[in-house]
PDB file of C-alpha atoms in Angstrom:
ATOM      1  CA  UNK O 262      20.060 -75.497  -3.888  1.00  0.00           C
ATOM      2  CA  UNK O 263      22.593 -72.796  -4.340  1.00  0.00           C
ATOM      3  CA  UNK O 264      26.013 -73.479  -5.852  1.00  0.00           C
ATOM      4  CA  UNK O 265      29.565 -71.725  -5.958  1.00  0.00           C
ATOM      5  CA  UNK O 266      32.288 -72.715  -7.767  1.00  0.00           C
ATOM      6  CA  UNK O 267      35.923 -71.530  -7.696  1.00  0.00           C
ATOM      7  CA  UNK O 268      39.495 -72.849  -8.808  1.00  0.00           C
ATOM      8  CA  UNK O 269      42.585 -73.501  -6.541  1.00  0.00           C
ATOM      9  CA  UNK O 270      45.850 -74.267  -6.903  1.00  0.00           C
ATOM     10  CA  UNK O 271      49.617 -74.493  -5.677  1.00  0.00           C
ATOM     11  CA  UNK O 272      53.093 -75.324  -6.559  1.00  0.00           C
ATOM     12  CA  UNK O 273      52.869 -78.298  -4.472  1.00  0.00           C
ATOM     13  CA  UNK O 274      50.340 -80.386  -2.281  1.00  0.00           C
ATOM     14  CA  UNK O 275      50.140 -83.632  -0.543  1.00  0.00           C
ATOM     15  CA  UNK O 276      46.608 -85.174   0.084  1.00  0.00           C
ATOM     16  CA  UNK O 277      48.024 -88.001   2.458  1.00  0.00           C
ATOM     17  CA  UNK O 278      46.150 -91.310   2.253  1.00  0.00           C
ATOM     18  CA  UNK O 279      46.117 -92.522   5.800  1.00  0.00           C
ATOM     19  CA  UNK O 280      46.274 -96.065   4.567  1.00  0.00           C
ATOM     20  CA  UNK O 281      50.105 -95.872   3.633  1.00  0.00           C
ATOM     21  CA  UNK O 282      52.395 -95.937   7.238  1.00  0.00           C
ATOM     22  CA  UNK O 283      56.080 -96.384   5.966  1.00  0.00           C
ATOM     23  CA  UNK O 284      55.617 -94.329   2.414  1.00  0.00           C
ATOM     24  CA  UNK O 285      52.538 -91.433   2.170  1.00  0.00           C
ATOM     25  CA  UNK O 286      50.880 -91.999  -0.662  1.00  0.00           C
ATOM     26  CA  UNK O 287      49.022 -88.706  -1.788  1.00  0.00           C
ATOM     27  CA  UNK O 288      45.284 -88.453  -3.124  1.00  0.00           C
ATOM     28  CA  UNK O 289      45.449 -86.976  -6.224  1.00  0.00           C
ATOM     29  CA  UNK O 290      42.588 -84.304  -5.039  1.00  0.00           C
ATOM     30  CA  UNK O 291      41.874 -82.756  -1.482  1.00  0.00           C
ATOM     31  CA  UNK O 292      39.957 -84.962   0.380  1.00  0.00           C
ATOM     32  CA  UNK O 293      35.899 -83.145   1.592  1.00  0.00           C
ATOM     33  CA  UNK O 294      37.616 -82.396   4.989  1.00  0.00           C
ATOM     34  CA  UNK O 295      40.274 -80.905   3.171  1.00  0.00           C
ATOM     35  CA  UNK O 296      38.120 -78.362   1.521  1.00  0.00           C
ATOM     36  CA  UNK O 297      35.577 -77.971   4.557  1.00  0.00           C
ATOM     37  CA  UNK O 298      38.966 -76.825   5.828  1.00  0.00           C
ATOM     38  CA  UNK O 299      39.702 -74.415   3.262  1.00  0.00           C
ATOM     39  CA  UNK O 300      36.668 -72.985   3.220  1.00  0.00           C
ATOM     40  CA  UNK O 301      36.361 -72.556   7.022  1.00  0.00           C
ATOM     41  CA  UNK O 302      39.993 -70.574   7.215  1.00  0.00           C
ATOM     42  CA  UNK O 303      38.463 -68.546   5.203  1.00  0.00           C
ATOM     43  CA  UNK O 304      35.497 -67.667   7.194  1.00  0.00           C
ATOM     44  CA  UNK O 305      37.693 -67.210  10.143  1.00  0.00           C
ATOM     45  CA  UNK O 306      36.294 -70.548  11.778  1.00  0.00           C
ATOM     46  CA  UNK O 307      37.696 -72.651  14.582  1.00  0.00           C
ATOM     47  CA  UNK O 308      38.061 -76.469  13.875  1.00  0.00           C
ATOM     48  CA  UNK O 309      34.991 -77.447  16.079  1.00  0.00           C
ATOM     49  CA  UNK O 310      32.914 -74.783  13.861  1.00  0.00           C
ATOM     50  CA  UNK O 311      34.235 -76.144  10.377  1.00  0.00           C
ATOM     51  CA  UNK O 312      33.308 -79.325  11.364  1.00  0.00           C
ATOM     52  CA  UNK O 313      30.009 -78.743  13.353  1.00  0.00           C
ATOM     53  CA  UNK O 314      28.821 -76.477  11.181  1.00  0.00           C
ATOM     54  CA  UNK O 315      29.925 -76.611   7.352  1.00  0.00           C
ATOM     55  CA  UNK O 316      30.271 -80.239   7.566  1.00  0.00           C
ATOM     56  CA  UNK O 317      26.320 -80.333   8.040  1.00  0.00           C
ATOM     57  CA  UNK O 318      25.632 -77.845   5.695  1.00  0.00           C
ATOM     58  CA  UNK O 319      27.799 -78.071   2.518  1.00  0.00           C
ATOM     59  CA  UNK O 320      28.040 -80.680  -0.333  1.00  0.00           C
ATOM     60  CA  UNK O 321      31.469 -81.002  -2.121  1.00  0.00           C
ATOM     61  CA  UNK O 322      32.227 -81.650  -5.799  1.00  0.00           C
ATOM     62  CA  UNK O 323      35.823 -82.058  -7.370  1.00  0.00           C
ATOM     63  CA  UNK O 324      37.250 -81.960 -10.797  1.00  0.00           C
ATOM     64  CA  UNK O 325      40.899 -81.594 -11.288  1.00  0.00           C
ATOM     65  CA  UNK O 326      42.040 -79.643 -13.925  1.00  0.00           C
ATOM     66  CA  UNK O 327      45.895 -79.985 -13.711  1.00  0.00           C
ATOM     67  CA  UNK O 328      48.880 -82.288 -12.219  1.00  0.00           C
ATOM     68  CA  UNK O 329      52.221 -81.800 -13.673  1.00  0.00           C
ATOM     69  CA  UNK O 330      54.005 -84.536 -12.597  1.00  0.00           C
ATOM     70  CA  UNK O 331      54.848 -85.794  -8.938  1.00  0.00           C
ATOM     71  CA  UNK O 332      58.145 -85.029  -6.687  1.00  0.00           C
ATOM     72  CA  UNK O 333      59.305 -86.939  -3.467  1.00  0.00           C
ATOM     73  CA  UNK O 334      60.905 -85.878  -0.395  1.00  0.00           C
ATOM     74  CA  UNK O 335      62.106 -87.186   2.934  1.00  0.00           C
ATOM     75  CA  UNK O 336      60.240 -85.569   6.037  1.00  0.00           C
ATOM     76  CA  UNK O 337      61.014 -86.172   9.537  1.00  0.00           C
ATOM     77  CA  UNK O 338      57.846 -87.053  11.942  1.00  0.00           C
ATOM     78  CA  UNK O 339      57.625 -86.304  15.584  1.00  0.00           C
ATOM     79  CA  UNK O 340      57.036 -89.877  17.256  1.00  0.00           C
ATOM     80  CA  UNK O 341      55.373 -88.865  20.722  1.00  0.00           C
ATOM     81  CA  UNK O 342      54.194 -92.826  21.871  1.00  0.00           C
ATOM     82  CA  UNK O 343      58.025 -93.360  23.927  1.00  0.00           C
ATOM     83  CA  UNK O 344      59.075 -91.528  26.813  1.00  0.00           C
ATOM     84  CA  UNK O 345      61.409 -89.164  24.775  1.00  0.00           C
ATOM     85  CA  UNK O 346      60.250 -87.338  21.357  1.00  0.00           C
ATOM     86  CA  UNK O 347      61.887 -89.179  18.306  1.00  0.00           C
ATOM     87  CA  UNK O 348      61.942 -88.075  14.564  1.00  0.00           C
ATOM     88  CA  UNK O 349      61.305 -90.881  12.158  1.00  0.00           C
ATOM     89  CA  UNK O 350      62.359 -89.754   8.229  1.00  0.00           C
ATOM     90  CA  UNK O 351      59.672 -90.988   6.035  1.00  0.00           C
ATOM     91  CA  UNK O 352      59.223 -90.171   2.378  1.00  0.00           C
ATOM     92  CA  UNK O 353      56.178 -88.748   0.806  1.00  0.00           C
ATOM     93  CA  UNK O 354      54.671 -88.446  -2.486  1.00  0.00           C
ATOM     94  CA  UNK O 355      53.728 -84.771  -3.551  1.00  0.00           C
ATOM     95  CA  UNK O 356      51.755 -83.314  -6.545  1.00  0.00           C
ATOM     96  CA  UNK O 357      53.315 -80.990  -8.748  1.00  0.00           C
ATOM     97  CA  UNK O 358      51.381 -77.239  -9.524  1.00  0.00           C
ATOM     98  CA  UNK O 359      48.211 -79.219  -9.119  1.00  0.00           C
ATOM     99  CA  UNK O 360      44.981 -76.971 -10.068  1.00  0.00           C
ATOM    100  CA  UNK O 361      41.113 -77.963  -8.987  1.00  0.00           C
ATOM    101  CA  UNK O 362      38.117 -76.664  -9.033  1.00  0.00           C
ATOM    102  CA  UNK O 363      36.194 -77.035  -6.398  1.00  0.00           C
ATOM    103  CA  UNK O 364      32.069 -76.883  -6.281  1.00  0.00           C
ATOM    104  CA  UNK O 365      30.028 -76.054  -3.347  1.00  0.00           C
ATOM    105  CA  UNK O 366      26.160 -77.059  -2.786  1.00  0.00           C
ATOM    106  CA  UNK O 367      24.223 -75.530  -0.032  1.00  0.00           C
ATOM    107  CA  UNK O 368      20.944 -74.151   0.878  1.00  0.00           C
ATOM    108  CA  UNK O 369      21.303 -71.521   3.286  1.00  0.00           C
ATOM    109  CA  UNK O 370      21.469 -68.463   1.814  1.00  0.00           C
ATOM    110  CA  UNK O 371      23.317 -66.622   4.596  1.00  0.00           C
ATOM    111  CA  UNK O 372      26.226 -68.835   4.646  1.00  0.00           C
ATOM    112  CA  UNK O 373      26.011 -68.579   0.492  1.00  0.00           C
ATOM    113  CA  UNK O 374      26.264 -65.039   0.960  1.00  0.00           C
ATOM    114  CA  UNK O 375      29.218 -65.331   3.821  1.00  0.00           C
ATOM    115  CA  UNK O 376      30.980 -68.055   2.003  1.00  0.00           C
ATOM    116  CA  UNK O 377      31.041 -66.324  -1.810  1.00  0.00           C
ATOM    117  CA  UNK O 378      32.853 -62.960   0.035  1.00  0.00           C
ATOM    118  CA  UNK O 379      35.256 -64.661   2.204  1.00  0.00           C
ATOM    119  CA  UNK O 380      36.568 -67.035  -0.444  1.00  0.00           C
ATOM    120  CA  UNK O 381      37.697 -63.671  -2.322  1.00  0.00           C
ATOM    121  CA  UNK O 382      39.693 -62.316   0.994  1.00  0.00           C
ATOM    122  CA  UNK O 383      39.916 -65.359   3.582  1.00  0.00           C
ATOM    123  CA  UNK O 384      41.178 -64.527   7.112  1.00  0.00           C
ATOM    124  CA  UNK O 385      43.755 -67.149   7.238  1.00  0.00           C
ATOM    125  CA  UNK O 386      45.784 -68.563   5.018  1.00  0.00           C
ATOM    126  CA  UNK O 387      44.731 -71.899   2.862  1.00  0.00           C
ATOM    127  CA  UNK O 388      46.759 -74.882   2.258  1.00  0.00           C
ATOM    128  CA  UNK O 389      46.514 -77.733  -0.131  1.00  0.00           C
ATOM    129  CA  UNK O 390      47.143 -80.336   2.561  1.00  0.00           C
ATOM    130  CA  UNK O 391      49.039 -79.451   5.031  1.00  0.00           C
ATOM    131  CA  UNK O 392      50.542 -76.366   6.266  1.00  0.00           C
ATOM    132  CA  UNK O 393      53.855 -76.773   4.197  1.00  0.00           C
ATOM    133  CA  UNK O 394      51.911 -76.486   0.618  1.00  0.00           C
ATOM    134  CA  UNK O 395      50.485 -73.212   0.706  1.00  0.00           C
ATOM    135  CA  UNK O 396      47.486 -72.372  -2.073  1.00  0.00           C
ATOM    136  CA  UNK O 397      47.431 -69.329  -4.670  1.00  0.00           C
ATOM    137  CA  UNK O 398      44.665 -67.237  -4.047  1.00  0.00           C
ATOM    138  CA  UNK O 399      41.499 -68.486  -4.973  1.00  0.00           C
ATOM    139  CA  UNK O 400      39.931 -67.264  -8.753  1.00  0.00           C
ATOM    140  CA  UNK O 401      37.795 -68.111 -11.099  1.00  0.00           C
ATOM    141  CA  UNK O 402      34.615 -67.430  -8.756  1.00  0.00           C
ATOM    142  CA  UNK O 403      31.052 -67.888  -9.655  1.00  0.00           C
ATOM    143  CA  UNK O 404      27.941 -68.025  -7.716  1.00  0.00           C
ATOM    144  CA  UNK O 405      24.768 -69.621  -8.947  1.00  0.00           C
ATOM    145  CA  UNK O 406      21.401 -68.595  -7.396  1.00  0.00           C
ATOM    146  CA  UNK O 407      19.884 -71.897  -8.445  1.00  0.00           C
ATOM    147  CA  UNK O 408      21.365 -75.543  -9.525  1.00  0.00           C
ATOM    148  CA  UNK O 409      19.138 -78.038 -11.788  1.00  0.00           C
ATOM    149  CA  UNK O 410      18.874 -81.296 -10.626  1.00  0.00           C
ATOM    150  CA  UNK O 411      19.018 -84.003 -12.852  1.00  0.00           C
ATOM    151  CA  UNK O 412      20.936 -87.732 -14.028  1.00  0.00           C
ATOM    152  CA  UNK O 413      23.759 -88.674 -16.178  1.00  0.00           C
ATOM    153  CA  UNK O 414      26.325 -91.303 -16.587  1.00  0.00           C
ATOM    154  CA  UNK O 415      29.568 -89.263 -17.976  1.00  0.00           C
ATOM    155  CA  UNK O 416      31.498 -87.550 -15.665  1.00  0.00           C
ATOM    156  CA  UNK O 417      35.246 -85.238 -15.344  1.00  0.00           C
ATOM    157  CA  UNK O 418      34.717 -84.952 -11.451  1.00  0.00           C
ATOM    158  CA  UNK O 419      35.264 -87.379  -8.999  1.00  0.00           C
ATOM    159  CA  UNK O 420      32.239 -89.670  -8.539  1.00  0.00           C
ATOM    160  CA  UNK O 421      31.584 -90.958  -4.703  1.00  0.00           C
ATOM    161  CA  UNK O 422      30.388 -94.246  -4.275  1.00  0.00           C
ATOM    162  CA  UNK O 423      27.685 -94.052  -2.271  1.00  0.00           C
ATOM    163  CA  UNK O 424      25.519 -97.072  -3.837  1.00  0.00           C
ATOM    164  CA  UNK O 425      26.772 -99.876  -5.988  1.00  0.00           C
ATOM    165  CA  UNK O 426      27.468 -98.830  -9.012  1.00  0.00           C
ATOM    166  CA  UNK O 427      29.414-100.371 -12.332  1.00  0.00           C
ATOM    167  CA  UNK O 428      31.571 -97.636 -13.429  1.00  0.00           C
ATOM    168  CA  UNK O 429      34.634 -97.970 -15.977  1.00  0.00           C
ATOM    169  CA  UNK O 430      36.744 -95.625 -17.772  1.00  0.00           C
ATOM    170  CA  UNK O 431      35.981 -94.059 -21.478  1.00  0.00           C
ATOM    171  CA  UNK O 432      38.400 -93.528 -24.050  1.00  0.00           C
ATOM    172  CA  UNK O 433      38.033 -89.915 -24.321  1.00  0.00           C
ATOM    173  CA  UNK O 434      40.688 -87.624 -23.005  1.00  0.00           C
ATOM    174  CA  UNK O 435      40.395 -83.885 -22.016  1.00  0.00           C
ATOM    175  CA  UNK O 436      41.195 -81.712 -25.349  1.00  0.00           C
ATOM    176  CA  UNK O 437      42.777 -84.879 -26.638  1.00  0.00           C
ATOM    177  CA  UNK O 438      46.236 -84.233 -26.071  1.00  0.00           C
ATOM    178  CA  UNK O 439      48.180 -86.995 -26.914  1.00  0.00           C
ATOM    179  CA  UNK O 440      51.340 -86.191 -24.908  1.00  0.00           C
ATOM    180  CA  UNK O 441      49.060 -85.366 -21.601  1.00  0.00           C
ATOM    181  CA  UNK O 442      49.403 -87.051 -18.563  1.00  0.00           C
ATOM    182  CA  UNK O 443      46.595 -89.402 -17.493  1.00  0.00           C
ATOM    183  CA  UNK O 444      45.960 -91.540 -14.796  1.00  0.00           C
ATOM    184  CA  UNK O 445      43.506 -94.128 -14.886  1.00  0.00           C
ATOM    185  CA  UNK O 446      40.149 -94.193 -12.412  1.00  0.00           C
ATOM    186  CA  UNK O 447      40.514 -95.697  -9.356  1.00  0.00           C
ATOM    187  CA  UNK O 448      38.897 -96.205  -5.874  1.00  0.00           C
ATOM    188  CA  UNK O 449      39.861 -94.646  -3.082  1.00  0.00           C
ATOM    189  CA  UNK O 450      39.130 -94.566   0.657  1.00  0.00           C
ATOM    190  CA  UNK O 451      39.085 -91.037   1.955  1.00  0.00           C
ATOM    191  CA  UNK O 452      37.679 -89.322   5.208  1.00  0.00           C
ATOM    192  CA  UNK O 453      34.245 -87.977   4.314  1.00  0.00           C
ATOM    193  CA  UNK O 454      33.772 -86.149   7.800  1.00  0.00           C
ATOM    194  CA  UNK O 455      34.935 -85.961  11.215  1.00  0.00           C
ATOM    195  CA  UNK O 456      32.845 -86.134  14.471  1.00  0.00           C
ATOM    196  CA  UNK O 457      34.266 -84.643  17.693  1.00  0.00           C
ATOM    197  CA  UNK O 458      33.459 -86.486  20.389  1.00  0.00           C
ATOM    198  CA  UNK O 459      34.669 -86.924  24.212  1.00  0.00           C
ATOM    199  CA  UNK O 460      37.348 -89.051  22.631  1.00  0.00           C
ATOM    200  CA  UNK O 461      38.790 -86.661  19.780  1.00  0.00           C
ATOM    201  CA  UNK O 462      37.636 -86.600  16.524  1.00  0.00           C
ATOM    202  CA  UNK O 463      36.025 -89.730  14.865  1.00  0.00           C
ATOM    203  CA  UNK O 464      36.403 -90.502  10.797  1.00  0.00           C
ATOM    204  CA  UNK O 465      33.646 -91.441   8.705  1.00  0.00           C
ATOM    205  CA  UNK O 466      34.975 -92.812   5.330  1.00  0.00           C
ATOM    206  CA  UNK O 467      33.900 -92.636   1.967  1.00  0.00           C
ATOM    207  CA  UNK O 468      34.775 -94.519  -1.343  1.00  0.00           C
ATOM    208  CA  UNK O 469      35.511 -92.061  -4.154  1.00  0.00           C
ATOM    209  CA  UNK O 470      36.715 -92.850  -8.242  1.00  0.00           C
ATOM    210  CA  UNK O 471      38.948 -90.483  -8.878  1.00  0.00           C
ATOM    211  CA  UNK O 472      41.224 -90.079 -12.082  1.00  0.00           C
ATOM    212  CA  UNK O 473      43.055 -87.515 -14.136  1.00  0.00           C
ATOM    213  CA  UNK O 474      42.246 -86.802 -17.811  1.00  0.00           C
ATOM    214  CA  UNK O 475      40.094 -89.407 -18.258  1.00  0.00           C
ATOM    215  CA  UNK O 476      36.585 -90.150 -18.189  1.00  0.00           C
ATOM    216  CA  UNK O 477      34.239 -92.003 -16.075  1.00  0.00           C
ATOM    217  CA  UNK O 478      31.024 -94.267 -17.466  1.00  0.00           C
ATOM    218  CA  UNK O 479      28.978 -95.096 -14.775  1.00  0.00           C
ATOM    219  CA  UNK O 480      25.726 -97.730 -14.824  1.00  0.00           C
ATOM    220  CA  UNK O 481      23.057 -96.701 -14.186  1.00  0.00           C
ATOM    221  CA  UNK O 482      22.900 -92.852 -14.248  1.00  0.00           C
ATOM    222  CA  UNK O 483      23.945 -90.890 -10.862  1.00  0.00           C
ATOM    223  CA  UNK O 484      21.690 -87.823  -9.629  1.00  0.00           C
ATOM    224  CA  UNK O 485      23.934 -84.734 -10.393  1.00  0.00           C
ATOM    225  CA  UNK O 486      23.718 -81.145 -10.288  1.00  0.00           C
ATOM    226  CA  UNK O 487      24.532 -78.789 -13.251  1.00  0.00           C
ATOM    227  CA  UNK O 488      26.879 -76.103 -12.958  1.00  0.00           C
ATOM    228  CA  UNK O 489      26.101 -73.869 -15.950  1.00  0.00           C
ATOM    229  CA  UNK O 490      26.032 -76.898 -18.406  1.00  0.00           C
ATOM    230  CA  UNK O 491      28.179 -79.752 -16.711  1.00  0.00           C
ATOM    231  CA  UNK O 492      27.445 -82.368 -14.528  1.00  0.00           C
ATOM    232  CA  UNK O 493      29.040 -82.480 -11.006  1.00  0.00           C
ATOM    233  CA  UNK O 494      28.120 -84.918  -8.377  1.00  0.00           C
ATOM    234  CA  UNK O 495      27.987 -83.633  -4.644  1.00  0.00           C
ATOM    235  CA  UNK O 496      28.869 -84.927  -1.737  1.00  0.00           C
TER     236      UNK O 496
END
């Protein structure tokens, strides 16, 4: 398997977690369909292409590398389901200059090729959520011909749970900062693809740990790819 990984970032983003109605709770990391996104925008693909295609061909890995704090506002949402449009204010959670980097897994080496140049000059512009929280340009590139497979148990990236697993959080802290912010592991519920059907699109959902400046234990050891020397798990 081939790898890339790159870093993004933004003043602002908002990772909505469809689960919260009156108040939008944000992910603290783009969702997979966020970044299949991302990276189709930059190939120049439609939304049925992103989907149909990248979806079935890429593996996503996460690790966020910076949150500075959280802001809300009050947005106004079109309400279509009466006879006349109404705009319903609704406050949302948003991340401050959040920074990721983002890992790609694939095998083709065609679209490795295609993806690696476009991600340097994309042909439309990429958001961190939505189209209100425009992303920096993209940095921090590097391609990797070949990733090792192999096991471990300690992890910075988000973990999916895809099998039962016992997982908990270490006492360890990125560059032990004592006056960084940290946010405990927990699970979340996030779209892991979409499938467009006669009826619109259709979510498939995935469980993901995800935390900020802390570590994550699991039991037993989760298959992983290396990316020079540290551990990401795909998915």
């Amino acid at each position: 398997m081939k790898g890339i990984s790159f870093v993004v970032k933004g003043d602002l983003a908002c990772f909505r977690n469809p689960a919260t109605l009156s108040f939008f709770e944000t992910f603290l990391c783009p969702q997979r369909t966020t970044i299949l996104g991302l990276i189709g925008a930059s190939l120049g693909y439609s939304e049925e292409d992103t989907y149909e295609v990248l979806a079935k061909k890429l593996k996503v890995g996460i690790e966020i590398l910076e949150i500075n704090g959280f802001a809300r506002e009050i947005t106004k949402l079109r309400n279509l389901k009466g006879k006349e449009e109404e705009r319903t204010p609704t406050m949302r959670n948003l991340l401050v200059r959040p920074k990721y980097r983002i890992y790609l897994g694939l095998e083709e080496n065609e679209l490795f090729q295609k993806i690696s140049r476009a991600i340097k000059e994309p042909k439309f512009p990429l958001y961190l959520g939505g189209s209100d929280f425009l992303a920096f340009p993209i940095t921090e590139i590097t391609l990797f011909d070949t990733l090792i497979l192999g096991k471990e148990n300690l992890f910075e990236c988000v973990i999916p749970e895809v099998e039962k697993i016992d997982w908990f959080i270490t006492d360890r802290i990125r560059n032990n900062k004592k006056r960084q912010l940290v946010i405990s592991a927990k699970r979340y519920r996030t779209v892991r693809d979409w499938k467009i059907t006669d009826r619109g699109r259709m979510p498939e959902f995935i469980d993901l740990i995800v935390g900020y400046n802390c570590l994550i234990k699991t039991t037993p050891k989760l298959p992983c790819y290396y990316f020079a020397k540290k551990p990401i798990v795909l998915f």
